[in-house]
CSV table of C-alpha atoms in Angstrom, one decimal:
chain,number,residue,atom,x,y,z
A,10,MET,CA,0.0,0.0,0.0
A,11,PRO,CA,1.5,3.4,-1.0
A,12,ASP,CA,2.5,5.7,1.7
A,13,PRO,CA,0.0,8.7,1.9
A,14,SER,CA,2.8,11.0,2.9
A,15,SER,CA,4.9,10.2,-0.1
A,16,ARG,CA,1.9,10.7,-2.4
A,17,LYS,CA,1.2,14.1,-0.8
A,18,LEU,CA,4.9,15.0,-1.3
A,19,ARG,CA,4.8,14.1,-5.0
A,20,THR,CA,1.6,16.1,-5.4
A,21,GLN,CA,3.2,19.2,-3.8
A,22,ARG,CA,6.3,18.9,-6.0
A,23,ALA,CA,4.1,18.6,-9.1
A,24,ALA,CA,2.2,21.7,-8.0
A,25,ARG,CA,5.4,23.7,-7.7
A,26,VAL,CA,6.5,22.9,-11.3
A,27,PRO,CA,5.3,25.7,-13.5
A,28,ARG,CA,3.5,24.7,-16.7
A,29,TYR,CA,4.8,25.8,-20.1
A,30,GLU,CA,1.6,27.8,-20.7
A,31,ASP,CA,2.0,29.7,-17.4
A,32,ILE,CA,5.6,30.5,-18.2
A,33,GLU,CA,4.6,31.8,-21.7
A,34,ALA,CA,1.7,33.8,-20.3
A,35,ASN,CA,4.0,35.4,-17.7
A,36,TYR,CA,6.7,36.1,-20.3
A,37,LEU,CA,4.1,37.7,-22.6
A,38,GLU,CA,3.0,39.9,-19.7
A,39,SER,CA,6.6,41.0,-19.0
A,40,LEU,CA,7.1,41.8,-22.7
A,41,THR,CA,4.2,44.2,-22.5
A,42,ALA,CA,5.8,45.9,-19.6
A,43,GLU,CA,9.2,46.1,-21.3
A,44,LYS,CA,7.6,47.5,-24.5
A,45,SER,CA,5.8,50.1,-22.5
A,46,ALA,CA,9.0,51.2,-20.7
A,47,SER,CA,10.9,51.3,-24.0
A,48,LEU,CA,8.2,53.4,-25.6
A,49,THR,CA,8.3,55.8,-22.7
A,50,GLU,CA,12.0,56.1,-23.0
A,51,LEU,CA,11.8,56.8,-26.7
A,52,GLN,CA,9.1,59.4,-26.2
A,53,ASN,CA,11.0,61.1,-23.4
A,54,ALA,CA,14.3,61.2,-25.2
A,55,THR,CA,12.7,62.6,-28.3
A,56,THR,CA,10.5,65.2,-26.6
A,57,TRP,CA,13.1,66.4,-24.1
A,58,GLY,CA,16.0,66.3,-26.5
A,59,LEU,CA,14.3,68.3,-29.2
A,60,THR,CA,12.8,70.7,-26.7
A,61,ILE,CA,16.0,71.4,-24.9
A,62,ILE,CA,18.2,71.7,-28.0
A,63,THR,CA,15.7,73.9,-30.0
A,64,THR,CA,15.1,76.2,-27.0
A,65,GLY,CA,18.9,76.5,-26.4
A,66,ALA,CA,19.6,77.2,-30.1
A,67,LEU,CA,16.9,79.9,-30.3
A,68,PHE,CA,18.2,81.5,-27.1
A,69,ILE,CA,21.8,81.6,-28.5
A,70,VAL,CA,20.9,82.9,-31.9
A,71,GLY,CA,18.6,85.5,-30.4
A,72,ARG,CA,21.3,87.1,-28.2
A,73,ALA,CA,22.3,90.6,-29.1
A,74,THR,CA,26.0,89.6,-29.2
A,75,PHE,CA,25.5,86.7,-31.6
A,76,PRO,CA,27.9,85.6,-33.1
A,77,ASP,CA,30.5,85.6,-30.4
A,78,TYR,CA,32.8,83.1,-28.6
A,79,LEU,CA,30.1,82.3,-26.0
A,80,SER,CA,27.6,81.6,-28.8
A,81,LEU,CA,30.1,79.2,-30.4
A,82,LEU,CA,30.6,77.4,-27.2
A,83,GLY,CA,26.9,77.1,-26.6
A,84,LEU,CA,26.2,75.7,-30.0
A,85,LEU,CA,29.0,73.2,-29.6
A,86,VAL,CA,27.5,72.1,-26.3
A,87,LEU,CA,24.2,71.7,-27.9
A,88,MET,CA,25.7,69.5,-30.7
A,89,VAL,CA,27.2,67.2,-28.0
A,90,LEU,CA,23.8,67.0,-26.2
A,91,ALA,CA,22.0,66.4,-29.5
A,92,THR,CA,24.3,63.4,-30.2
A,93,HIS,CA,23.6,62.0,-26.7
A,94,PHE,CA,19.9,62.4,-27.1
A,95,THR,CA,20.1,60.8,-30.6
A,96,THR,CA,21.7,57.7,-29.3
A,97,ARG,CA,19.3,57.4,-26.4
A,98,THR,CA,16.4,57.8,-28.9
A,99,ALA,CA,17.9,55.1,-31.0
A,100,LYS,CA,18.2,52.7,-28.1
A,101,GLY,CA,14.5,53.3,-27.2
A,102,TYR,CA,13.5,52.7,-30.8
A,103,ILE,CA,15.5,49.4,-31.0
A,104,ASN,CA,14.0,48.1,-27.8
A,105,VAL,CA,10.4,49.0,-28.9
A,106,VAL,CA,11.0,47.0,-32.1
A,107,ARG,CA,12.7,44.2,-30.1
A,108,TRP,CA,9.9,43.6,-27.6
A,109,SER,CA,7.2,44.2,-30.2
A,110,LEU,CA,8.7,41.5,-32.5
A,111,ILE,CA,8.9,38.9,-29.8
A,112,GLN,CA,5.4,39.8,-28.6
A,113,ARG,CA,4.1,39.5,-32.2
A,114,MET,CA,5.7,36.1,-32.7
A,115,LEU,CA,4.2,34.7,-29.4
A,116,ILE,CA,0.7,36.0,-30.2
A,117,SER,CA,0.7,34.7,-33.7
A,118,GLY,CA,1.7,31.3,-32.3
A,119,PHE,CA,-1.5,31.3,-30.3
A,120,LEU,CA,-3.5,31.8,-33.5
A,121,ASP,CA,-1.7,29.3,-35.7
A,122,GLU,CA,-3.1,25.8,-36.0
A,123,VAL,CA,0.4,24.4,-35.9
A,124,PRO,CA,2.5,26.7,-33.8
A,125,ASP,CA,6.1,27.2,-34.9
A,126,ILE,CA,7.7,26.5,-31.5
A,127,GLU,CA,11.2,26.4,-32.9
A,128,GLY,CA,10.8,29.7,-34.7
A,129,ARG,CA,9.6,31.4,-31.5
A,130,ARG,CA,12.6,29.9,-29.6
A,131,GLN,CA,15.0,31.3,-32.2
A,132,VAL,CA,13.5,34.7,-32.0
A,133,ILE,CA,13.6,34.8,-28.2
A,134,ARG,CA,17.2,33.5,-28.2
A,135,ALA,CA,18.4,35.9,-30.9
A,136,TYR,CA,16.7,39.2,-29.7
A,137,HIS,CA,16.3,38.7,-26.0
A,138,LEU,CA,19.1,36.4,-24.8
A,139,ASP,CA,21.7,37.3,-27.4
A,140,TRP,CA,20.5,40.9,-27.6
A,141,ALA,CA,20.8,41.1,-31.4
A,142,LEU,CA,19.7,44.1,-33.4
A,143,PRO,CA,16.3,43.2,-35.0
A,144,VAL,CA,16.5,45.9,-37.8
A,145,ARG,CA,19.2,47.1,-40.2
A,146,ARG,CA,21.7,49.7,-38.9
A,147,ARG,CA,20.6,52.1,-41.6
A,148,ASP,CA,17.0,51.8,-40.4
A,149,VAL,CA,18.1,53.0,-37.0
A,150,VAL,CA,20.0,55.9,-38.5
A,151,TRP,CA,17.0,56.9,-40.7
A,152,LYS,CA,14.5,56.6,-37.9
A,153,SER,CA,16.6,58.8,-35.5
A,154,LEU,CA,17.8,61.4,-37.9
A,155,VAL,CA,14.9,61.8,-40.4
A,156,GLU,CA,11.7,60.4,-38.9
A,157,LEU,CA,12.3,61.7,-35.4
A,158,GLY,CA,13.9,64.9,-36.5
A,159,TYR,CA,17.4,65.0,-35.1
A,160,GLY,CA,19.0,65.2,-38.5
A,161,TYR,CA,17.3,68.6,-39.1
A,162,ILE,CA,18.6,69.8,-35.7
A,163,PHE,CA,22.1,68.8,-36.6
A,164,VAL,CA,21.8,70.7,-40.0
A,165,LEU,CA,20.8,73.9,-38.2
A,166,LEU,CA,23.4,73.6,-35.5
A,167,VAL,CA,26.2,72.9,-38.0
A,168,GLY,CA,25.1,75.8,-40.1
A,169,ALA,CA,25.1,78.1,-37.0
A,170,VAL,CA,28.6,76.9,-36.0
A,171,VAL,CA,30.0,77.5,-39.5
A,172,TYR,CA,28.5,81.0,-39.5
A,173,CYS,CA,30.1,81.7,-36.1
A,174,LEU,CA,33.5,80.5,-37.3
A,175,THR,CA,33.3,82.6,-40.5
A,176,GLU,CA,32.2,85.8,-38.7
A,177,LEU,CA,34.6,85.5,-35.8
A,178,PRO,CA,38.3,86.4,-36.2
A,179,LEU,CA,40.7,83.5,-36.5
A,180,ALA,CA,41.7,82.3,-33.0
A,181,LEU,CA,43.2,79.1,-31.8
A,182,HIS,CA,40.8,78.7,-28.9
A,183,HIS,CA,37.8,78.7,-31.4
A,184,TYR,CA,39.1,75.7,-33.2
A,185,LEU,CA,40.3,74.0,-30.0
A,186,ALA,CA,36.7,74.2,-28.7
A,187,LEU,CA,35.5,72.8,-32.0
A,188,ALA,CA,38.0,69.9,-31.8
A,189,VAL,CA,37.0,69.0,-28.2
A,190,ALA,CA,33.3,69.0,-29.2
A,191,LEU,CA,33.9,66.8,-32.2
A,192,GLY,CA,36.0,64.5,-30.1
A,193,MET,CA,33.2,64.1,-27.6
A,194,ILE,CA,30.7,63.5,-30.4
A,195,LEU,CA,32.9,60.9,-32.0
A,196,PHE,CA,33.4,59.1,-28.7
A,197,ASP,CA,29.7,58.9,-28.1
A,198,LEU,CA,29.0,57.5,-31.6
A,199,VAL,CA,31.8,55.0,-31.3
A,200,VAL,CA,30.6,53.7,-27.9
A,201,PHE,CA,27.1,53.4,-29.3
A,202,SER,CA,28.1,51.7,-32.5
A,203,ARG,CA,30.1,49.1,-30.5
A,204,SER,CA,27.5,48.6,-27.8
A,205,PRO,CA,25.3,45.4,-27.8
A,206,TYR,CA,22.5,47.4,-29.4
A,207,MET,CA,24.4,47.8,-32.7
A,208,ARG,CA,27.1,45.3,-32.6
A,209,ARG,CA,25.3,42.2,-34.0
A,210,PRO,CA,22.5,43.1,-36.5
A,211,VAL,CA,20.2,40.2,-37.3
A,212,PRO,CA,17.4,41.9,-39.3
A,213,HIS,CA,14.0,40.1,-39.1
A,214,SER,CA,11.5,40.3,-41.9
A,215,ASP,CA,8.6,41.1,-39.6
A,216,ALA,CA,10.6,43.9,-37.9
A,217,ARG,CA,10.1,46.1,-40.9
A,218,ARG,CA,6.3,46.1,-40.3
A,219,LEU,CA,6.9,47.4,-36.8
A,220,ARG,CA,9.0,50.5,-37.8
């Protein structure tokens, strides 16, 4: 006769083992939270970045002493800030596409008569565990500079900096400030391009629908 205590122990152990459906449901819920957080990050980086840089540029250009050395310094600082906000915006955009793609694959699996379990595993492994880039690099650049407007900001800032340099007398400290700003911008871009966000692009065909 089986021991009732051992049967109870096996029942408790079986109850503690999560079912695959429960794990998938919890994971889908976490994807929704991650997608919402990434979308908020994207919106904040875009809104605050464009607002701060546009307001600062209008203030500098509207000064009675423009163009002067302080105006040049201010514009260079805004270029550095614009680069920083551009990379933050790009990260938010990449993550929105990442979580939306995984979420789409899981939901479509619920609707398919024969779910592609292996395909879903490959998507989760590539874009969540390995943190691969789900779109092409040029799609990230286009989205950040053209669709989200940072490219137009850079054009205006570069034009204002060139105007300052042509109107101000030649001086070593002018070009030294320019070199420092360009060095900081280049450093930010190199760090971003070598980060896990951009290092391993594995474009997915469905990701283009989520752009």
